[in-house]
Amino acid sequence: MSRCDFKIVLLGSEHVGKTSLVLRFVNSTFNSGTPYQNTIGAAFCAKTMRSNGKDFNIGIWDTAGSERYEAMTRMYYRGAHAAVICYEPCCLESWARLRHWLQELRTVEEECKVYLCGTKKDLLDSGMVKREVPEDIVATYSQGLRGHFLTSSKTGENVEELFQKIVDDCVADAKLMRNVEEMRVQLLKEEEAYKAKHKEYCNC
Amino acid sequence: MASTSKDNVQASTSGQGNPADDLEPGACPESVLNPSDSFEEFASEMSSSLQERNINLKSKSSTISEIQSEICDGNKDNTEITSTKSSDDLQSKDDQMSALASSCNLSNQNGEDSDNEKDDYLQSPELVNKEKHVFVLSSAGKPIYSRYGNEDRLAGLCGVIQALVSVVEDQNQDILRSIITKDCKAVFLVKGPLILVAVSKSNESETQLVLQLTYAFNQIVSVLTLTQLNRIFEQRRNYDLRRLLSGAERLIDNLFIFMEKDPAFLLGAVRCLPLPEKARENITNAITTTCHKIRDLVFAILIAGNQLITLVRMKKYTLHPSDIHLLFNLVRSSESFKTAESWTPICLPKFDATGFLHGHVSYISEDCQACLLLLTVQRDAFFPLSQAKHTIAEKLRRSNCLVAINDALNRNQELPTTNPLKHIGIPEIRHFMYKCKSTAQLFTSDPISLDRLQDYRIRHKEGGDVSEKKIEKLSDIDYVRNYRKFCSKIHCTSSPAKLIFRSNSDDTVLAWVTNGFELYVTFDALMEKDQAIKAVDRLLRWIKREEQRIFIMNAPTF
Ligand SMILES: Nc1nc2c(ncn2[C@@H]2O[C@H](COP(=O)(O)OP(=O)(O)OP(=O)(O)O)[C@@H](O)[C@H]2O)c(=O)[nH]1
Ligand SMILES: [Mg+2]
């Protein structure tokens, strides 16, 4: 009974910054004051975005990176229109996990549009951390995918751009849009039916 | 050396002449909580032999699969539900498991430090002079959790603990329970593939410490399930469990602080948010009318500030207080529930240790810090439950229930339950805590506010040291510390006390247990016994009069 037009899932190992990315995108905030807390299970957020002159509801699943939820994560990317796989350019381990997700998505969700996202760009730019994942390797991996973004949830750099690209890509996908339209029509019908029934009930 | 709990018995008498024996404030015919006493359970845990313990490990039948098959019986055409497995294993593929295991041998690196270094670490400020240490290790001796310090550097200590435990088991066919020195107790609990140890300088009894270790074990089960925990170690005895627990250490940390401060743990009871009867009824109705058609929903639980507002359940099933405590702990420890709707697997060890329920967890609204948990056996139910949550929130707002909840949470001075002692007008009573046994519910005169608990938490992070500091204003937390020894006498299995009256120049404490309730009261110093009993009588009558507000007096189902 999802009322979202597009389903987007965020994947990536723990601490790479998925939750921060969603909070920046949805609430335009970044919490540098509060200490890191891992996500438990998964969190769902929705936001309305415009593309091609029309409004779309997008639903975002922010999954937990902790290994203990790994098998659960499959249920979040089932049927996802797009997946953003996050890694930290300054953490080789997070890149190794990214390759795992790529493989999973290729076999389980072929239709899913996949994006790579290198997080915490501000740290890289400031020189506080050293890049561990070589750029040419990232480039090689991004080739078969829908895009690669380097974002900072702290400054907001490239965050809006990432999600806008996803929505634009979805809107440009004729097959996907046919399904979305069908869903909308059906949901509208259901709502009408529900309202009609409810009215009847109230009049009694 | 030997552990005896009767060394410091003060004047205690067995009770008779009870003024209010027929009063049982809070009792009701059907309870939402399973009132089985955890003390009995722990007593049996403590007295079981090695053989019995190994038998107990075999897991019981799964409540979750029972519910699933029941739903399917009445719903045969719905194949979607039948395909749900009884326990959603986090790590179902064996190859995945062994891949994990083979890449996790990092922790030994630090274990190879020279002996001198290890000893030095045990003397470091991080570890020395703490009131209570807690260590969890695998039965192979691998560190899993330490309340203070860095587990990697405690490999040596864990090896020693493991050796102690196994020597007693192998050579004496016995169970090592405790080692007691002049100022310190070390209590051991072997459960499944884990060894849990508390080393404490506090005044908590051995049973109370075992109870806390059992909670810690249950907290681990709650994130992994017992099935998975057992399987991991069956497949690889040397597994480093910290990989799977990452992020959950926080839950164990908080649980221990919570257990030391909140009498709910001491008494195995749940505190309810005091609310006008009508308001609670409206809240419950909002939930039942919204959810009665959602078939797979097992529990709908509304909580605020570690207090239960209402619990609606699937017929036949109740929750154990200790499962609710784990939910309180989860909610209180997770800021992330405040920013988005969450969907998470939760295992409730008493309800069913073998599998996960799936929980939709969210706060009712930005202006009301009550958290709603909708627990189901259906892993795909997020959207219907999300819909239900919004409907419920809307109904609560329209019926002014959010205001009632906020008033109670903010401890509005006009409410009789905010400051009961002032309201009743018994100045000689400083503090009390009351447990209704049949419903496992609790009421105290000065519930710890969340802010205050937070305060303690922050202070604890920095310290946790043994302190001799005198506290300026006593609160729940300090009285509870004081009640511990009375509580353990009342729950002593060999010769339980019924009524304890102890008066000295600091204060006077009365502890009283009947079939219906447990009551602990602190009076001014040097109170006379008959005067105290008169005051207690008035107190009980007041609780009886306010019981509808203080307690959940029914057991609603969907
Ligand atoms: N400087 C900087 N820090 C960031 C950025 N994004 C995230 N962080 C920090 O990195 C830590 C982890 O961020 P989260 O967003 O919680 O990580 P996560 O991927 O959601 O982690 P899990 O929920 O465990 O999977 C936090 O302390 C954030 O403050 C960023 O863009 N810049
Ligand atoms: Mg997160």
mmCIF file of N, CA and C and ligand atoms in Angstrom, chain A residues 18-19 36-39 62-64, ligand 2:
data_model
loop_
_atom_site.group_PDB
_atom_site.id
_atom_site.type_symbol
_atom_site.label_atom_id
_atom_site.label_comp_id
_atom_site.label_asym_id
_atom_site.label_seq_id
_atom_site.Cartn_x
_atom_site.Cartn_y
_atom_site.Cartn_z
ATOM 1 N N LYS A 18 25.110 7.088 5.608
ATOM 2 C CA LYS A 18 23.816 6.969 4.922
ATOM 3 C C LYS A 18 22.739 7.792 5.618
ATOM 4 N N THR A 19 22.668 7.633 6.933
ATOM 5 C CA THR A 19 21.629 8.355 7.670
ATOM 6 C C THR A 19 21.834 9.863 7.550
ATOM 7 N N TYR A 36 27.768 9.581 16.895
ATOM 8 C CA TYR A 36 27.247 8.613 15.920
ATOM 9 C C TYR A 36 26.413 7.536 16.597
ATOM 10 N N GLN A 37 25.266 7.249 16.030
ATOM 11 C CA GLN A 37 24.453 6.116 16.490
ATOM 12 C C GLN A 37 24.091 5.287 15.271
ATOM 13 N N ASN A 38 24.363 4.009 15.349
ATOM 14 C CA ASN A 38 24.044 3.183 14.193
ATOM 15 C C ASN A 38 22.534 3.084 14.004
ATOM 16 N N THR A 39 22.124 2.940 12.778
ATOM 17 C CA THR A 39 20.709 2.740 12.475
ATOM 18 C C THR A 39 20.314 1.331 12.891
ATOM 19 N N ASP A 62 16.582 3.938 4.426
ATOM 20 C CA ASP A 62 17.952 4.082 4.943
ATOM 21 C C ASP A 62 18.248 2.809 5.743
ATOM 22 N N THR A 63 19.067 1.938 5.190
ATOM 23 C CA THR A 63 19.289 0.644 5.847
ATOM 24 C C THR A 63 20.454 0.726 6.840
ATOM 25 N N ALA A 64 20.518 -0.261 7.723
ATOM 26 C CA ALA A 64 21.615 -0.323 8.681
ATOM 27 C C ALA A 64 22.795 -1.011 8.035
HETATM 28 MG MG MG C 2 22.483 4.935 9.652
#
